[in-house]
Coordinates of C-alpha atoms in Angstrom, one line a residue:
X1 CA 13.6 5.9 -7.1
X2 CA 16.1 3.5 -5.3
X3 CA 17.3 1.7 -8.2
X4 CA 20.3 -0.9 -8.3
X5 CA 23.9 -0.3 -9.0
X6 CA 23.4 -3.4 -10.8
X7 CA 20.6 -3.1 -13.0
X8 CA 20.3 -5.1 -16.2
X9 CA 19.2 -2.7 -18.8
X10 CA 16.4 -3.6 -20.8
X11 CA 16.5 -4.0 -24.9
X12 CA 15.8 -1.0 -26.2
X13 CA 12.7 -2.4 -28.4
X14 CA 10.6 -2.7 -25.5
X15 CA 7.3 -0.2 -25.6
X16 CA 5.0 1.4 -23.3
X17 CA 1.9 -0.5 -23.0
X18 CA -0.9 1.9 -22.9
X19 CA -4.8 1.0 -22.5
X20 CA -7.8 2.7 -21.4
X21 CA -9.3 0.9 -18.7
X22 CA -12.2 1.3 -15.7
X23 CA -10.3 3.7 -13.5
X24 CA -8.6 5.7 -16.4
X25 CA -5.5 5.9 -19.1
X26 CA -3.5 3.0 -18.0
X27 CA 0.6 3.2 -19.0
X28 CA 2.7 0.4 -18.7
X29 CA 6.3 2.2 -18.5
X30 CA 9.2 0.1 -19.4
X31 CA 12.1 0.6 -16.3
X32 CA 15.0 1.0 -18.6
X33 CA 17.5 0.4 -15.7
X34 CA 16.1 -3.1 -14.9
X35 CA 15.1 -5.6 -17.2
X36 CA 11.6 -6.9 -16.7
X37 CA 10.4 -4.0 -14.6
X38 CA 7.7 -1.8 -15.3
X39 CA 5.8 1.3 -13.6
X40 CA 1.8 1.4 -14.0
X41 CA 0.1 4.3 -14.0
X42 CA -3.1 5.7 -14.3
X43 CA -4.2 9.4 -15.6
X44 CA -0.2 10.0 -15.6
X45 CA -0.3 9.1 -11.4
X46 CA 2.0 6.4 -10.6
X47 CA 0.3 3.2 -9.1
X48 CA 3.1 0.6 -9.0
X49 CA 6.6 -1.0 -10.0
X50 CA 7.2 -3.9 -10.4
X51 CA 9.9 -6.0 -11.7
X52 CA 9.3 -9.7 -12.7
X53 CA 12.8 -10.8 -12.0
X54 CA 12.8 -9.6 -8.3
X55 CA 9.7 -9.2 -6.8
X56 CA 11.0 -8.7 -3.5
X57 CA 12.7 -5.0 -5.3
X58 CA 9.7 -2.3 -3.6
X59 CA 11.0 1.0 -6.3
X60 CA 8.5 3.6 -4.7
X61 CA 8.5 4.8 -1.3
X62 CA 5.6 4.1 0.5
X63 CA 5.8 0.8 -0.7
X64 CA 8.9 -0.1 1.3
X65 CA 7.8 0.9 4.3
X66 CA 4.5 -1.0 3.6
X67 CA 7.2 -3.6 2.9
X68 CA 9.3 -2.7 6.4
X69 CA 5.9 -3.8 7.9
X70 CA 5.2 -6.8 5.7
X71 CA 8.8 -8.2 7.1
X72 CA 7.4 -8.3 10.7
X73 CA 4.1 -8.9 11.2
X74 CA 5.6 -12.3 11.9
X75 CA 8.7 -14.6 12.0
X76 CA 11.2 -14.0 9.0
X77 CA 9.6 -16.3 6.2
X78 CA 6.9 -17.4 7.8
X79 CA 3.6 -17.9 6.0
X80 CA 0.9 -15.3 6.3
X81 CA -2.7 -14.6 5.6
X82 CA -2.9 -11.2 4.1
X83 CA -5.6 -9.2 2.6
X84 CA -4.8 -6.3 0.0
X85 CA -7.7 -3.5 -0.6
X86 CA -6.6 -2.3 -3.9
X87 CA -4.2 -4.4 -6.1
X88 CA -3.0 -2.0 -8.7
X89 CA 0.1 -4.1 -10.2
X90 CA -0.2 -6.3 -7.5
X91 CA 3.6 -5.2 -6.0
X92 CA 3.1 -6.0 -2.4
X93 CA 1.0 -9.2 -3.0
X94 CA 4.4 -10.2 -5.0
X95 CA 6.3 -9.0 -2.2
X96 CA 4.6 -11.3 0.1
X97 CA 4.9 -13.9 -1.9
X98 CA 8.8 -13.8 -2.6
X99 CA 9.3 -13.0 1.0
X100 CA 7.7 -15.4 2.9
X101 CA 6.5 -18.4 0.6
X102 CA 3.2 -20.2 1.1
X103 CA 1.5 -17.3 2.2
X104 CA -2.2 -17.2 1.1
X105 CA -3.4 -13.8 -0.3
X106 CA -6.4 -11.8 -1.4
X107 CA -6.3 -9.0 -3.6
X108 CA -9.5 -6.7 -4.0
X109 CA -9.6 -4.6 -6.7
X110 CA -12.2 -3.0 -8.6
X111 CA -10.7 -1.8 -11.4
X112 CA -11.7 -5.5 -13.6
X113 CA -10.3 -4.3 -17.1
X114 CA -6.9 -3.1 -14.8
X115 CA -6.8 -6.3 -13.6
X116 CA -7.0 -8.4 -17.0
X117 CA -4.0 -5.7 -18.1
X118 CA -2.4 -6.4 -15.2
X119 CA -2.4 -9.8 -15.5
X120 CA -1.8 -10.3 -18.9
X121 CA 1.2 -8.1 -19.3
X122 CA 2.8 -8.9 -15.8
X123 CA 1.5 -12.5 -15.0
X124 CA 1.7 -13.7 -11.3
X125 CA 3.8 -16.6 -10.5
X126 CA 1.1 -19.3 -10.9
X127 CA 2.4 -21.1 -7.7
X128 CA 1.5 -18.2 -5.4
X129 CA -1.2 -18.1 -3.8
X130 CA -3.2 -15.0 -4.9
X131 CA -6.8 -14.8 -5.5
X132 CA -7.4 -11.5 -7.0
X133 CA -11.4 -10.7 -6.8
X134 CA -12.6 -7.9 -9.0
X135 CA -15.3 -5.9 -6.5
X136 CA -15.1 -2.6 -4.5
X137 CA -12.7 -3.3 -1.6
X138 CA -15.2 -2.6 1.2
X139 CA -17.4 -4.9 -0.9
X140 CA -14.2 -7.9 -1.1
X141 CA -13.7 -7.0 3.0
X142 CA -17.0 -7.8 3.6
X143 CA -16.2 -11.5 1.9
X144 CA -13.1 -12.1 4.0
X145 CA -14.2 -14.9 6.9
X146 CA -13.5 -13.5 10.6
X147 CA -10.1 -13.3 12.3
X148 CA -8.8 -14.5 8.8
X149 CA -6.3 -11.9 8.1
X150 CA -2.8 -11.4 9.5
X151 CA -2.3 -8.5 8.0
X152 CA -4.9 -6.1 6.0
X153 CA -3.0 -3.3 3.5
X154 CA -5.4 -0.7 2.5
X155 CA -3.8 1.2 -0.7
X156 CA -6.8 2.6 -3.0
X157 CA -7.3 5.7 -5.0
X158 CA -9.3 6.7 -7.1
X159 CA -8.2 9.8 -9.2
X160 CA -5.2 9.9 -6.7
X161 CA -7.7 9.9 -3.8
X162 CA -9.2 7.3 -1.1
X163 CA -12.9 6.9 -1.4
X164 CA -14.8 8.1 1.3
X165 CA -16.3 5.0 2.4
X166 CA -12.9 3.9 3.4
X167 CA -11.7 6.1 5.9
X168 CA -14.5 5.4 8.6
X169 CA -14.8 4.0 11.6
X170 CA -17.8 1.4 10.2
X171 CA -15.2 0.6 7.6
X172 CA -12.1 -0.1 10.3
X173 CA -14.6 -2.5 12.4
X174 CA -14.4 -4.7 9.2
X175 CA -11.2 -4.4 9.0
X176 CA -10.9 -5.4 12.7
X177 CA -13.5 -8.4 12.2
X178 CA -11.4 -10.1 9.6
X179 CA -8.0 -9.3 11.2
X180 CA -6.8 -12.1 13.6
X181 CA -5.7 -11.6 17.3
X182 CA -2.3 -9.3 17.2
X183 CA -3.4 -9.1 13.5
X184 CA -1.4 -5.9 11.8
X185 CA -4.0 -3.1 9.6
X186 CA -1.4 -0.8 7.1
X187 CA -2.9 2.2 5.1
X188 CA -1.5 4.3 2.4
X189 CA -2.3 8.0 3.4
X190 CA -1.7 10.6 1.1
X191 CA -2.4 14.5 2.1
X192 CA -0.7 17.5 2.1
X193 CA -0.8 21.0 4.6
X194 CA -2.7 21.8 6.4
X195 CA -2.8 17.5 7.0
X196 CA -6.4 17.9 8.0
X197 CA -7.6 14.2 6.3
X198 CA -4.1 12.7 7.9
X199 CA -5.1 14.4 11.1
X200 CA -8.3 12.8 11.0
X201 CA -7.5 9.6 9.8
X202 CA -4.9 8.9 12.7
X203 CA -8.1 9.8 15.0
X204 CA -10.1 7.5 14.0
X205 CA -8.0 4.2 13.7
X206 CA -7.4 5.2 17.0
X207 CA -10.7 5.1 18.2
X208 CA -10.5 1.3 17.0
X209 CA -6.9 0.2 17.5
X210 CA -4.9 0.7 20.7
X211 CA -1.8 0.5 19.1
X212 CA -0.7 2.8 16.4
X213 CA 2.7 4.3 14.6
X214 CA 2.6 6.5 11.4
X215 CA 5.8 6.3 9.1
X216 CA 6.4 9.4 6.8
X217 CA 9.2 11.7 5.2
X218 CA 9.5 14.3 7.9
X219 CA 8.9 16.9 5.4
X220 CA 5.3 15.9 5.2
X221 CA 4.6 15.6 8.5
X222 CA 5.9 18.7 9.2
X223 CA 2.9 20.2 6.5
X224 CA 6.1 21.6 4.2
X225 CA 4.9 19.5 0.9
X226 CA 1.9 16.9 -0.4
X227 CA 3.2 13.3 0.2
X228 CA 2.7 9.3 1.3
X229 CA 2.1 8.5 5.1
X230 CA 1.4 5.0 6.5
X231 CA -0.4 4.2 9.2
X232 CA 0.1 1.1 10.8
X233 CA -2.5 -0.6 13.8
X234 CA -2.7 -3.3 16.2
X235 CA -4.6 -4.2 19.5
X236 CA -0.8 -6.1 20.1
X237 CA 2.3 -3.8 20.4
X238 CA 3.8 -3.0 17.4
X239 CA 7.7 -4.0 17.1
X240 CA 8.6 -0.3 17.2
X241 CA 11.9 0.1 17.9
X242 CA 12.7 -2.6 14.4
X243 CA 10.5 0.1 12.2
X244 CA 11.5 2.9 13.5
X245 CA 15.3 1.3 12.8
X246 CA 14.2 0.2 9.5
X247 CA 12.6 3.9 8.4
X248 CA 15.4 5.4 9.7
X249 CA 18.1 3.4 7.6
X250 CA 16.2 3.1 4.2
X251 CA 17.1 4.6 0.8
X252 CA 14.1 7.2 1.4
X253 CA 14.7 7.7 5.7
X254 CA 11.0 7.9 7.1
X255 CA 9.9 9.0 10.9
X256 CA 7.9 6.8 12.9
X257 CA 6.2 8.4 15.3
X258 CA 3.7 7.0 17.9
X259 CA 2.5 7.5 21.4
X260 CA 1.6 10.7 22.9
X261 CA 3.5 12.3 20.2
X262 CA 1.1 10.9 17.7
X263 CA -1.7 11.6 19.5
X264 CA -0.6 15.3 19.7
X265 CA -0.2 15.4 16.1
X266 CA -3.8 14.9 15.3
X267 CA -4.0 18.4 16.7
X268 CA -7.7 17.6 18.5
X269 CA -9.2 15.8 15.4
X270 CA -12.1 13.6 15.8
X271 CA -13.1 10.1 14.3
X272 CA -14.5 9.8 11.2
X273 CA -17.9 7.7 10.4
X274 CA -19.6 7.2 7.4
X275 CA -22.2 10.2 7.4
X276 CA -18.8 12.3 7.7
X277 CA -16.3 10.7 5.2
X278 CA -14.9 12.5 2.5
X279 CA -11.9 11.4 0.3
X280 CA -8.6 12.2 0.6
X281 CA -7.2 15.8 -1.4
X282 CA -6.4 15.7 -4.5
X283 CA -2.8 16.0 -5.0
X284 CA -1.7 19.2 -6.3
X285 CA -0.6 18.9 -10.1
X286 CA 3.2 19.6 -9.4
X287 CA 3.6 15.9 -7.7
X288 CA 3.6 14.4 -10.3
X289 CA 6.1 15.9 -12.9

């Protein structure tokens, strides 16, 4: 996915790292096209890429539009505050940190053995500031002090599905507690026809946003195959017109869509709260291989 005409090959003695940890069979796949890069996965479902030597390189697609809204949820290089629910290989808290230096960062994830893998084989740069905690992510939420957050990215699965508990509307007034005024929420959405959870997920950050724009391959939105969405919030307008340019141009062209045409999308679906949640579908076997 989007690799560089220019990639540095990587000596052929370098082996897959594979470990069973909390969540699963963790693999640690050599990128043979770029040097220090590596894709984690876990149960044979790609989590992350990352590559050492250029953290600012996002390989997988959701993860550069996640990165299309890490660019402006402020000023280029500016300093953030930014909260990640689910760390994986921590990619977009590297991001971040390349991008715009001096941000401060917490990464919540609950997979503890993943992390010590994670962190061992693929150290962060000890100069960034990253605090990973090791807890459930509404649990870590809970933690982070009011109107703390610039930006909150929720990307957790668990046997390639979001937990139930966090895709509620008791979950997104958390997330709106510890987001700061004109403070940016992001969520990895996976679902696939008849888009029923994607539906209902757009419904009920609704019913605690007031501004909202979903980025997605067309294909999926249109219900013709299982893939990534991302939904992005606000209570401030949302720089539109700059993501929708940015989906439109990248390696892997996205659709924003937002407005009334969003809101006809959900098709009628209603919020979500706890006594209601259910995870996300499981992907169907054939995305994967």
């Amino acid at each position: 996915m989007g690799r560089s005409r220019n990639a540095r090959r990587r000596p052929a003695a370098a082996e897959a790292v594979v470990e069973r940890v909390d969540g699963g069979l963790a693999e640690l796949i050599p990128d043979r096209e770029r040097a220090r890069a590596w894709t984690l996965l876990i149960d044979g479902a790609p989590q992350s890429h990352v590559d050492l030597d250029d953290p600012a390189y996002l390989s997988f697609e959701y993860q550069r539009r996640l990165g299309h809204v890490i660019d402006l949820v402020a000023p280029p290089g500016k300093p953030v505050h930014a909260v990640h629910l689910g760390g994986g290989a921590f990619t977009l808290a590297r991001y971040v940190a390349a991008t715009r230096p001096r941000s401060t960062q917490q990464v919540v994830e609950r997979d503890a053995t993943l992390v010590q893998l994670v962190r061992r084989e693929l150290p962060l740069d000890p100069n960034a500031r990253i605090r990973v905690r090791s807890a459930d992510a509404r649990d870590g939420l809970a933690k982070v002090p009011d109107a703390w957050a610039d930006l909150v990215i929720a990307d957790v699965f668990s046997g390639a599905r979001t937990p139930a508990h966090l895709t509620s509307t008791e979950f997104l007034d958390d997330v709106r507690r510890s987001l700061r005024p004109g403070g940016v929420y992001a969520a990895n959405l996976a679902d696939g026809p008849p888009l029923a959870h994607l539906r209902g997920q757009i419904a009920t950050v609704a019913d605690r946003f007031a501004e909202l724009a979903l980025v997605a391959d067309p294909a999926v939105l249109r219900g013709k195959r299982f893939g990534n969405a991302v939904l992005v919030a606000s209570d401030h307008p949302l720089p539109l017109a700059e993501l929708t340019r940015r989906a439109a141009s990248d390696p892997h062209p996205a659709r924003v869509e937002h407005g009334k045409a969003l809101t006809d999308f959900t098709g009628g679906a209603v919020p979500v709260t706890d006594l209601a949640a259910v995870a996300s579908p499981a992907p169907p076997a054939s995305v994967f291989r």
